[in-house]
């Protein structure tokens, strides 16, 4: 795209220059159009190769992962940028990177949904442990922990199923 912009700028300067041959300006316009066509083609290629990653990223964003796990988010974004660049420069090396990025964004989404919906129950369990529930109510604590673990598994298994997420969250909080 930058090459297209430069060729377009040269064409404008040539067309404004008195006594210049319009043939040179038309050549620069043709170059600019070729560069734009190439940039669009590369952009489409990157989008096609990265579509699953971009979808996983969108779901992770919807789960607020960028705010809940900023360090992991930043790392994933940097990897995404490098991978998008690699699509053009080294397309044969992109496949494994795409799978890894997809997994990273999916993991961010699951962790964000779980954190959002299960943190109150997690905090209640931690407080109960600190207050001696393991000694005074071990059976209740064990049942609450089991329900929490089951709720976590349900949420991680279906983070986009809002009904299941809400139900799992509710069960975990009730037991905690």
PDB file of C-alpha atoms in Angstrom, residues 124-126 128-129 132-151 171-172 175-176:
ATOM      1  CA  UNK A 124     -16.288 -17.237  48.549  1.00  0.00           C
ATOM      2  CA  UNK A 125     -14.433 -20.560  48.543  1.00  0.00           C
ATOM      3  CA  UNK A 126     -11.142 -18.847  49.347  1.00  0.00           C
ATOM      4  CA  UNK A 128     -14.303 -20.183  53.558  1.00  0.00           C
ATOM      5  CA  UNK A 129     -10.907 -21.888  53.496  1.00  0.00           C
ATOM      6  CA  UNK A 132     -11.385 -22.760  58.647  1.00  0.00           C
ATOM      7  CA  UNK A 133     -14.098 -24.484  56.603  1.00  0.00           C
ATOM      8  CA  UNK A 134     -11.727 -27.394  55.968  1.00  0.00           C
ATOM      9  CA  UNK A 135     -11.803 -28.092  59.711  1.00  0.00           C
ATOM     10  CA  UNK A 136     -15.371 -27.136  60.629  1.00  0.00           C
ATOM     11  CA  UNK A 137     -17.301 -28.054  57.481  1.00  0.00           C
ATOM     12  CA  UNK A 138     -15.080 -30.261  55.311  1.00  0.00           C
ATOM     13  CA  UNK A 139     -17.963 -31.992  53.565  1.00  0.00           C
ATOM     14  CA  UNK A 140     -19.646 -28.704  52.577  1.00  0.00           C
ATOM     15  CA  UNK A 141     -16.328 -27.286  51.393  1.00  0.00           C
ATOM     16  CA  UNK A 142     -15.635 -30.390  49.333  1.00  0.00           C
ATOM     17  CA  UNK A 143     -19.119 -30.245  47.754  1.00  0.00           C
ATOM     18  CA  UNK A 144     -18.722 -26.543  46.990  1.00  0.00           C
ATOM     19  CA  UNK A 145     -15.298 -27.145  45.443  1.00  0.00           C
ATOM     20  CA  UNK A 146     -16.675 -29.997  43.364  1.00  0.00           C
ATOM     21  CA  UNK A 147     -19.541 -27.827  42.111  1.00  0.00           C
ATOM     22  CA  UNK A 148     -17.096 -25.032  41.356  1.00  0.00           C
ATOM     23  CA  UNK A 149     -14.864 -27.415  39.365  1.00  0.00           C
ATOM     24  CA  UNK A 150     -17.873 -28.741  37.451  1.00  0.00           C
ATOM     25  CA  UNK A 151     -19.061 -25.213  36.724  1.00  0.00           C
ATOM     26  CA  UNK A 171     -24.732 -23.342  40.728  1.00  0.00           C
ATOM     27  CA  UNK A 172     -21.177 -22.534  41.744  1.00  0.00           C
ATOM     28  CA  UNK A 175     -22.791 -24.148  46.607  1.00  0.00           C
ATOM     29  CA  UNK A 176     -20.025 -21.767  47.653  1.00  0.00           C
TER      30      UNK A 176
END
